Amino acid sequence: MRFGSLYRLTVTVLPMSGEVAVIEFESVSKTYPGHAAAVAEFSLVVPSHRSVVLVGSSGSGKSTLLRTVNRMVEPTSGRVLIDGEDVRERDPVALRRSIGYVLQHGGLLPHRSVLDNIATVPVLNGIAKREARTAASELLERVGLDPKLGRRYPGQLSGGQQQRVGVARALAADPEILLMDEPFGAVDPIMRRDLQEELLRLQAELHKTILFVTHDVDEAFLLGDEVVVLREGGVIAQRGTPAEILGAPADDFVRDFVGADRAERELSIMDIDGRAVAVDGSGRPVGVLAP
Amino acid sequence: MNWLTLNWPQVIELTRDHLLLSAPAIVLSVLLAVPIGRLAHRRPRLGGAVLGAAGLLYAIPALPLLIIIPVLFGIPLRSPATMIIALTVYGLALLVRTAADAFGSVDPRVREAAVAVGHSPLGVFWRVDLPLAVPVLLAGVRVVAVSTVSLVTIGALIGVPSLGTLLTDGFQRGIPAEVATGVIATMALALLFDALLIAAGRALTPWTAKRRERLLPRAETT
Ligand SMILES: Nc1ncnc2c1ncn2[C@@H]1O[C@H](COP(=O)(O)OP(=O)(O)OP(=O)(O)O)[C@@H](O)[C@H]1O
Ligand SMILES: [Mg+2]
């Protein structure tokens, strides 16, 4: 929806080799030994160069699903395909290096400098350290950080800075696919907003295939071309564009979860001095309609 | 002190012998304890048995050990090799458990993150587990180093020269200055090893807290 025009542009530019970074879940189930099913019969296609957001409450199986893509979790049954190829056919190390992964808890290496953290995958892939660090320094700027921070260790950065470094690390090997597991979970709302805007800006430039996980509905609606609402046990409650889900919640669970009835979502228009002002259910102004 | 002015070439030679016995034993202890400790950490069941056995090694009295080793390895009794093997046995006894603890001190989430971004199992060991285990490991190595340097002196009992020779010889001939020299030189050597290890630890773990305070202002001004 948001990057519709960019999306079309990319598709025409890409060669028809089939390498377009489509992720497909085919009836994926995962049961951890001694637990109820964390994910049951989950099927989904993440289209090329779009962002799909999995949103659900804690324990609904979001991380589990994300981690089946890079084989950090092996499904109990079902398959995950990337561009038609079962990920189980891929060497796990090579697979993981080909996918950018932003971890729920940062996951930076505490004993490596920020630059070396960002350069991790390029260096593992055999790129010369100096070259990789130069590129890492540029990436640091790209995610909105001062390149001077590159020589620090992760422990010397704030939570928000660490999250940005995590994003930079995921981008370093220029992967077609990004997996982002609540990448902005650990920061305050203002910083969070900043990071979200930055991701949108980056995505407009880079158009990766993004599978993004969050429990924040507003974040899902902001970042997702498509949103998948999960219930307990990794069951899809509804999938669609943010507008579709907000406009026509499939059931009471979704209506409740996305807060479709919340006062701040119920907008009405008031005419004030000839300008159309949108106000929410409690009468608070939220914006002015463009003329 | 008169004794020392006359005998310093001998003291230097014995110090060299002492070094050549203790340094290889310390290095061997580390090289063996790290993989054993890692195994014990990775396989806790087997690890429990290994750690128990390793701990028991320390209970073997020194003299019988020095007699058994030549028989087991087919080497002469009065050889540096006998001493180095015996010292390594004691070093292992002290270090294996610490090595297992050192790997246990590595945050499993960091290890998992390393795997998730594409480290191979060997890459995780060399680039993540080992460097992060250094602080705990080093504390153990310091104990082993000091203990080894002091244990070397018992080699004098089977006729392997070291600073311990000054002790046996000094006692037999009743030269207090010789005994004192032996004790002080041994302790000095132990302190030297310890200082070197502390310096090595600082160099190997620049991310730890102390250095942080010094790094921060510098990072700000560059
Ligand atoms: N390694 C594991 N062993 C056993 N159970 C697990 C494991 N990992 C996850 N689970 C369980 O599977 C379910 C789904 O977990 P998952 O981490 O995928 O949820 P999530 O949606 O990411 O939650 P959160 O928002 O809290 O991160 C939970 O009930 C969790 O307890
Ligand atoms: Mg999670």
GROMACS .gro file of N, CA and C in nm, chain B residues 56-180:
model
  375
  347LEU      N    1   3.993  -3.495   4.149
  347LEU     CA    2   4.060  -3.600   4.226
  347LEU      C    3   4.211  -3.603   4.200
  348LEU      N    4   4.249  -3.560   4.076
  348LEU     CA    5   4.391  -3.563   4.040
  348LEU      C    6   4.475  -3.487   4.143
  349TYR      N    7   4.414  -3.380   4.195
  349TYR     CA    8   4.489  -3.296   4.286
  349TYR      C    9   4.521  -3.367   4.417
  350ALA      N   10   4.442  -3.475   4.443
  350ALA     CA   11   4.461  -3.547   4.569
  350ALA      C   12   4.576  -3.647   4.560
  351ILE      N   13   4.631  -3.669   4.439
  351ILE     CA   14   4.743  -3.763   4.428
  351ILE      C   15   4.867  -3.699   4.490
  352PRO      N   16   4.930  -3.766   4.587
  352PRO     CA   17   5.051  -3.708   4.648
  352PRO      C   18   5.162  -3.695   4.544
  353ALA      N   19   5.245  -3.594   4.561
  353ALA     CA   20   5.342  -3.559   4.458
  353ALA      C   21   5.447  -3.666   4.432
  354LEU      N   22   5.503  -3.723   4.538
  354LEU     CA   23   5.614  -3.817   4.514
  354LEU      C   24   5.571  -3.941   4.437
  355PRO      N   25   5.461  -4.009   4.478
  355PRO     CA   26   5.417  -4.124   4.397
  355PRO      C   27   5.388  -4.085   4.253
  356LEU      N   28   5.329  -3.965   4.235
  356LEU     CA   29   5.299  -3.920   4.098
  356LEU      C   30   5.426  -3.909   4.016
  357LEU      N   31   5.532  -3.854   4.078
  357LEU     CA   32   5.658  -3.837   4.005
  357LEU      C   33   5.722  -3.971   3.972
  358ILE      N   34   5.684  -4.076   4.046
  358ILE     CA   35   5.741  -4.208   4.018
  358ILE      C   36   5.656  -4.283   3.914
  359ILE      N   37   5.524  -4.260   3.920
  359ILE     CA   38   5.434  -4.329   3.826
  359ILE      C   39   5.450  -4.276   3.684
  360ILE      N   40   5.466  -4.143   3.672
  360ILE     CA   41   5.469  -4.082   3.538
  360ILE      C   42   5.577  -4.141   3.448
  361PRO      N   43   5.703  -4.156   3.495
  361PRO     CA   44   5.805  -4.215   3.408
  361PRO      C   45   5.766  -4.355   3.362
  362VAL      N   46   5.702  -4.432   3.452
  362VAL     CA   47   5.660  -4.569   3.416
  362VAL      C   48   5.554  -4.562   3.307
  363LEU      N   49   5.453  -4.477   3.327
  363LEU     CA   50   5.342  -4.467   3.233
  363LEU      C   51   5.386  -4.417   3.096
  364PHE      N   52   5.475  -4.317   3.095
  364PHE     CA   53   5.513  -4.254   2.969
  364PHE      C   54   5.643  -4.307   2.912
  365GLY      N   55   5.710  -4.397   2.986
  365GLY     CA   56   5.837  -4.451   2.939
  365GLY      C   57   5.945  -4.347   2.924
  366ILE      N   58   5.954  -4.257   3.020
  366ILE     CA   59   6.058  -4.153   3.015
  366ILE      C   60   6.142  -4.163   3.142
  367PRO      N   61   6.265  -4.109   3.138
  367PRO     CA   62   6.349  -4.117   3.257
  367PRO      C   63   6.290  -4.039   3.374
  368LEU      N   64   6.315  -4.090   3.496
  368LEU     CA   65   6.263  -4.024   3.616
  368LEU      C   66   6.315  -3.881   3.628
  369ARG      N   67   6.447  -3.867   3.617
  369ARG     CA   68   6.507  -3.734   3.639
  369ARG      C   69   6.504  -3.651   3.513
  370SER      N   70   6.388  -3.635   3.453
  370SER     CA   71   6.386  -3.555   3.330
  370SER      C   72   6.288  -3.440   3.347
  371PRO      N   73   6.315  -3.331   3.278
  371PRO     CA   74   6.219  -3.220   3.281
  371PRO      C   75   6.080  -3.266   3.238
  372ALA      N   76   6.073  -3.362   3.142
  372ALA     CA   77   5.943  -3.407   3.093
  372ALA      C   78   5.858  -3.463   3.208
  373THR      N   79   5.922  -3.541   3.297
  373THR     CA   80   5.848  -3.596   3.411
  373THR      C   81   5.785  -3.483   3.493
  374MET      N   82   5.867  -3.382   3.521
  374MET     CA   83   5.818  -3.269   3.599
  374MET      C   84   5.704  -3.196   3.528
  375ILE      N   85   5.725  -3.172   3.397
  375ILE     CA   86   5.623  -3.095   3.323
  375ILE      C   87   5.491  -3.170   3.321
  376ILE      N   88   5.498  -3.304   3.304
  376ILE     CA   89   5.373  -3.382   3.303
  376ILE      C   90   5.305  -3.376   3.439
  377ALA      N   91   5.383  -3.394   3.545
  377ALA     CA   92   5.324  -3.390   3.679
  377ALA      C   93   5.259  -3.254   3.707
  378LEU      N   94   5.331  -3.147   3.668
  378LEU     CA   95   5.276  -3.013   3.692
  378LEU      C   96   5.150  -2.989   3.611
  379THR      N   97   5.148  -3.046   3.488
  379THR     CA   98   5.029  -3.032   3.404
  379THR      C   99   4.910  -3.103   3.468
  380VAL      N  100   4.935  -3.221   3.528
  380VAL     CA  101   4.828  -3.295   3.596
  380VAL      C  102   4.767  -3.208   3.706
  381TYR      N  103   4.851  -3.147   3.787
  381TYR     CA  104   4.799  -3.060   3.894
  381TYR      C  105   4.731  -2.936   3.836
  382GLY      N  106   4.790  -2.883   3.728
  382GLY     CA  107   4.730  -2.765   3.664
  382GLY      C  108   4.590  -2.796   3.613
  383LEU      N  109   4.577  -2.913   3.549
  383LEU     CA  110   4.446  -2.956   3.498
  383LEU      C  111   4.346  -2.968   3.612
  384ALA      N  112   4.393  -3.030   3.722
  384ALA     CA  113   4.304  -3.051   3.836
  384ALA      C  114   4.246  -2.917   3.882
  385LEU      N  115   4.328  -2.813   3.877
  385LEU     CA  116   4.281  -2.682   3.922
  385LEU      C  117   4.196  -2.610   3.818
  386LEU      N  118   4.228  -2.636   3.688
  386LEU     CA  119   4.175  -2.548   3.584
  386LEU      C  120   4.051  -2.600   3.512
  387VAL      N  121   4.031  -2.733   3.509
  387VAL     CA  122   3.922  -2.786   3.428
  387VAL      C  123   3.786  -2.733   3.475
  388ARG      N  124   3.767  -2.731   3.605
  388ARG     CA  125   3.637  -2.683   3.654
  388ARG      C  126   3.617  -2.534   3.623
  389THR      N  127   3.724  -2.457   3.643
  389THR     CA  128   3.714  -2.314   3.611
  389THR      C  129   3.684  -2.295   3.463
  390ALA      N  130   3.747  -2.378   3.378
  390ALA     CA  131   3.723  -2.364   3.234
  390ALA      C  132   3.576  -2.392   3.203
  391ALA      N  133   3.521  -2.497   3.266
  391ALA     CA  134   3.379  -2.527   3.244
  391ALA      C  135   3.293  -2.410   3.292
  392ASP      N  136   3.328  -2.356   3.409
  392ASP     CA  137   3.254  -2.239   3.460
  392ASP      C  138   3.267  -2.120   3.367
  393ALA      N  139   3.388  -2.106   3.308
  393ALA     CA  140   3.411  -1.991   3.220
  393ALA      C  141   3.316  -1.996   3.101
  394PHE      N  142   3.299  -2.114   3.041
  394PHE     CA  143   3.204  -2.124   2.929
  394PHE      C  144   3.061  -2.109   2.979
  395GLY      N  145   3.037  -2.154   3.102
  395GLY     CA  146   2.905  -2.135   3.161
  395GLY      C  147   2.872  -1.989   3.186
  396SER      N  148   2.976  -1.905   3.198
  396SER     CA  149   2.954  -1.763   3.227
  396SER      C  150   2.915  -1.685   3.102
  397VAL      N  151   2.927  -1.748   2.985
  397VAL     CA  152   2.891  -1.678   2.860
  397VAL      C  153   2.738  -1.676   2.847
  398ASP      N  154   2.683  -1.558   2.828
  398ASP     CA  155   2.538  -1.541   2.817
  398ASP      C  156   2.485  -1.625   2.700
  399PRO      N  157   2.397  -1.722   2.727
  399PRO     CA  158   2.349  -1.808   2.619
  399PRO      C  159   2.277  -1.730   2.510
  400ARG      N  160   2.219  -1.616   2.547
  400ARG     CA  161   2.149  -1.537   2.445
  400ARG      C  162   2.248  -1.477   2.345
  401VAL      N  163   2.367  -1.441   2.395
  401VAL     CA  164   2.470  -1.388   2.305
  401VAL      C  165   2.515  -1.498   2.209
  402ARG      N  166   2.535  -1.617   2.266
  402ARG     CA  167   2.577  -1.731   2.184
  402ARG      C  168   2.472  -1.759   2.077
  403GLU      N  169   2.346  -1.757   2.118
  403GLU     CA  170   2.238  -1.786   2.024
  403GLU      C  171   2.230  -1.680   1.915
  404ALA      N  172   2.249  -1.555   1.956
  404ALA     CA  173   2.246  -1.447   1.859
  404ALA      C  174   2.358  -1.466   1.756
  405ALA      N  175   2.474  -1.510   1.803
  405ALA     CA  176   2.587  -1.533   1.713
  405ALA      C  177   2.553  -1.640   1.610
  406VAL      N  178   2.488  -1.746   1.657
  406VAL     CA  179   2.447  -1.852   1.565
  406VAL      C  180   2.345  -1.795   1.466
  407ALA      N  181   2.252  -1.716   1.516
  407ALA     CA  182   2.141  -1.668   1.434
  407ALA      C  183   2.188  -1.576   1.321
  408VAL      N  184   2.298  -1.502   1.342
  408VAL     CA  185   2.344  -1.415   1.234
  408VAL      C  186   2.442  -1.487   1.142
  409GLY      N  187   2.471  -1.615   1.169
  409GLY     CA  188   2.547  -1.692   1.071
  409GLY      C  189   2.687  -1.735   1.110
  410HIS      N  190   2.717  -1.745   1.240
  410HIS     CA  191   2.845  -1.805   1.279
  410HIS      C  192   2.835  -1.957   1.266
  411SER      N  193   2.941  -2.020   1.218
  411SER     CA  194   2.946  -2.165   1.216
  411SER      C  195   2.977  -2.211   1.358
  412PRO      N  196   2.955  -2.341   1.389
  412PRO     CA  197   2.986  -2.386   1.525
  412PRO      C  198   3.129  -2.353   1.568
  413LEU      N  199   3.225  -2.371   1.475
  413LEU     CA  200   3.363  -2.338   1.508
  413LEU      C  201   3.380  -2.187   1.527
  414GLY      N  202   3.310  -2.111   1.444
  414GLY     CA  203   3.313  -1.965   1.454
  414GLY      C  204   3.260  -1.919   1.589
  415VAL      N  205   3.155  -1.983   1.637
  415VAL     CA  206   3.099  -1.946   1.767
  415VAL      C  207   3.204  -1.970   1.875
  416PHE      N  208   3.277  -2.082   1.865
  416PHE     CA  209   3.379  -2.110   1.966
  416PHE      C  210   3.489  -2.005   1.966
  417TRP      N  211   3.548  -1.982   1.851
  417TRP     CA  212   3.665  -1.893   1.845
  417TRP      C  213   3.629  -1.746   1.860
  418ARG      N  214   3.516  -1.704   1.803
  418ARG     CA  215   3.485  -1.562   1.799
  418ARG      C  216   3.396  -1.517   1.913
  419VAL      N  217   3.326  -1.612   1.977
  419VAL     CA  218   3.229  -1.571   2.079
  419VAL      C  219   3.258  -1.638   2.214
  420ASP      N  220   3.250  -1.771   2.217
  420ASP     CA  221   3.266  -1.842   2.344
  420ASP      C  222   3.401  -1.814   2.409
  421LEU      N  223   3.507  -1.834   2.331
  421LEU     CA  224   3.641  -1.823   2.390
  421LEU      C  225   3.671  -1.681   2.440
  422PRO      N  226   3.653  -1.579   2.355
  422PRO     CA  227   3.682  -1.444   2.408
  422PRO      C  228   3.596  -1.407   2.528
  423LEU      N  229   3.470  -1.448   2.528
  423LEU     CA  230   3.384  -1.409   2.640
  423LEU      C  231   3.414  -1.491   2.765
  424ALA      N  232   3.480  -1.608   2.747
  424ALA     CA  233   3.517  -1.690   2.863
  424ALA      C  234   3.645  -1.639   2.929
  425VAL      N  235   3.718  -1.550   2.858
  425VAL     CA  236   3.851  -1.510   2.905
  425VAL      C  237   3.853  -1.457   3.049
  426PRO      N  238   3.762  -1.367   3.086
  426PRO     CA  239   3.774  -1.313   3.223
  426PRO      C  240   3.773  -1.422   3.332
  427VAL      N  241   3.679  -1.516   3.325
  427VAL     CA  242   3.673  -1.622   3.427
  427VAL      C  243   3.791  -1.717   3.411
  428LEU      N  244   3.821  -1.751   3.285
  428LEU     CA  245   3.931  -1.842   3.257
  428LEU      C  246   4.061  -1.786   3.314
  429LEU      N  247   4.080  -1.658   3.294
  429LEU     CA  248   4.205  -1.596   3.335
  429LEU      C  249   4.224  -1.601   3.487
  430ALA      N  250   4.114  -1.585   3.560
  430ALA     CA  251   4.123  -1.595   3.706
  430ALA      C  252   4.178  -1.732   3.744
  431GLY      N  253   4.131  -1.838   3.674
  431GLY     CA  254   4.180  -1.973   3.700
  431GLY      C  255   4.325  -1.990   3.660
  432VAL      N  256   4.362  -1.932   3.547
  432VAL     CA  257   4.499  -1.947   3.500
  432VAL      C  258   4.597  -1.880   3.597
  433ARG      N  259   4.555  -1.770   3.655
  433ARG     CA  260   4.643  -1.703   3.753
  433ARG      C  261   4.671  -1.794   3.872
  434VAL      N  262   4.570  -1.864   3.920
  434VAL     CA  263   4.590  -1.957   4.031
  434VAL      C  264   4.686  -2.068   3.988
  435VAL      N  265   4.661  -2.123   3.868
  435VAL     CA  266   4.746  -2.232   3.819
  435VAL      C  267   4.890  -2.185   3.805
  436ALA      N  268   4.910  -2.065   3.752
  436ALA     CA  269   5.045  -2.015   3.729
  436ALA      C  270   5.122  -2.006   3.861
  437VAL      N  271   5.061  -1.943   3.958
  437VAL     CA  272   5.129  -1.927   4.087
  437VAL      C  273   5.154  -2.063   4.151
  438SER      N  274   5.055  -2.150   4.148
  438SER     CA  275   5.069  -2.283   4.207
  438SER      C  276   5.178  -2.362   4.136
  439THR      N  277   5.182  -2.355   4.003
  439THR     CA  278   5.281  -2.430   3.928
  439THR      C  279   5.423  -2.382   3.961
  440VAL      N  280   5.441  -2.251   3.962
  440VAL     CA  281   5.574  -2.197   3.990
  440VAL      C  282   5.623  -2.246   4.126
  441SER      N  283   5.531  -2.254   4.222
  441SER     CA  284   5.578  -2.298   4.354
  441SER      C  285   5.597  -2.449   4.359
  442LEU      N  286   5.514  -2.525   4.284
  442LEU     CA  287   5.527  -2.671   4.284
  442LEU      C  288   5.655  -2.719   4.215
  443VAL      N  289   5.706  -2.639   4.123
  443VAL     CA  290   5.827  -2.680   4.050
  443VAL      C  291   5.939  -2.716   4.147
  444THR      N  292   5.941  -2.649   4.262
  444THR     CA  293   6.052  -2.669   4.356
  444THR      C  294   6.064  -2.815   4.403
  445ILE      N  295   5.951  -2.889   4.405
  445ILE     CA  296   5.962  -3.028   4.453
  445ILE      C  297   6.041  -3.115   4.358
  446GLY      N  298   6.061  -3.067   4.234
  446GLY     CA  299   6.143  -3.143   4.140
  446GLY      C  300   6.283  -3.168   4.196
  447ALA      N  301   6.327  -3.078   4.282
  447ALA     CA  302   6.460  -3.093   4.341
  447ALA      C  303   6.472  -3.227   4.416
  448LEU      N  304   6.358  -3.276   4.467
  448LEU     CA  305   6.359  -3.402   4.542
  448LEU      C  306   6.397  -3.521   4.454
  449ILE      N  307   6.362  -3.514   4.323
  449ILE     CA  308   6.402  -3.624   4.234
  449ILE      C  309   6.521  -3.582   4.147
  450GLY      N  310   6.579  -3.468   4.180
  450GLY     CA  311   6.701  -3.427   4.111
  450GLY      C  312   6.681  -3.355   3.979
  451VAL      N  313   6.562  -3.295   3.960
  451VAL     CA  314   6.543  -3.210   3.842
  451VAL      C  315   6.570  -3.066   3.886
  452PRO      N  316   6.675  -3.002   3.828
  452PRO     CA  317   6.715  -2.871   3.879
  452PRO      C  318   6.610  -2.762   3.855
  453SER      N  319   6.594  -2.679   3.958
  453SER     CA  320   6.508  -2.561   3.950
  453SER      C  321   6.548  -2.475   4.069
  454LEU      N  322   6.479  -2.366   4.095
  454LEU     CA  323   6.508  -2.286   4.214
  454LEU      C  324   6.492  -2.371   4.340
  455GLY      N  325   6.415  -2.480   4.331
  455GLY     CA  326   6.400  -2.573   4.443
  455GLY      C  327   6.533  -2.633   4.484
  456THR      N  328   6.625  -2.644   4.389
  456THR     CA  329   6.759  -2.696   4.418
  456THR      C  330   6.826  -2.614   4.527
  457LEU      N  331   6.804  -2.481   4.522
  457LEU     CA  332   6.862  -2.392   4.625
  457LEU      C  333   6.807  -2.428   4.762
  458LEU      N  334   6.677  -2.472   4.765
  458LEU     CA  335   6.616  -2.506   4.894
  458LEU      C  336   6.678  -2.633   4.950
  459THR      N  337   6.681  -2.742   4.870
  459THR     CA  338   6.736  -2.869   4.920
  459THR      C  339   6.883  -2.853   4.954
  460ASP      N  340   6.955  -2.790   4.862
  460ASP     CA  341   7.098  -2.774   4.882
  460ASP      C  342   7.128  -2.686   5.005
  461GLY      N  343   7.052  -2.579   5.018
  461GLY     CA  344   7.068  -2.486   5.129
  461GLY      C  345   7.041  -2.553   5.263
  462PHE      N  346   6.935  -2.636   5.265
  462PHE     CA  347   6.902  -2.707   5.390
  462PHE      C  348   7.013  -2.806   5.426
  463GLN      N  349   7.053  -2.886   5.325
  463GLN     CA  350   7.154  -2.989   5.351
  463GLN      C  351   7.284  -2.928   5.402
  464ARG      N  352   7.323  -2.817   5.339
  464ARG     CA  353   7.452  -2.760   5.373
  464ARG      C  354   7.442  -2.649   5.478
  465GLY      N  355   7.318  -2.623   5.523
  465GLY     CA  356   7.299  -2.523   5.627
  465GLY      C  357   7.336  -2.384   5.586
  466ILE      N  358   7.292  -2.343   5.464
  466ILE     CA  359   7.320  -2.206   5.419
  466ILE      C  360   7.187  -2.129   5.412
  467PRO      N  361   7.153  -2.056   5.518
  467PRO     CA  362   7.024  -1.984   5.519
  467PRO      C  363   7.009  -1.890   5.401
  468ALA      N  364   7.116  -1.823   5.362
  468ALA     CA  365   7.107  -1.727   5.251
  468ALA      C  366   7.065  -1.797   5.122
  469GLU      N  367   7.111  -1.921   5.103
  469GLU     CA  368   7.076  -1.995   4.981
  469GLU      C  369   6.928  -2.029   4.982
  470VAL      N  370   6.879  -2.074   5.102
  470VAL     CA  371   6.737  -2.106   5.115
  470VAL      C  372   6.653  -1.981   5.090
  471ALA      N  373   6.695  -1.871   5.153
  471ALA     CA  374   6.619  -1.746   5.137
  471ALA      C  375   6.616  -1.703   4.991
   0.00000   0.00000   0.00000
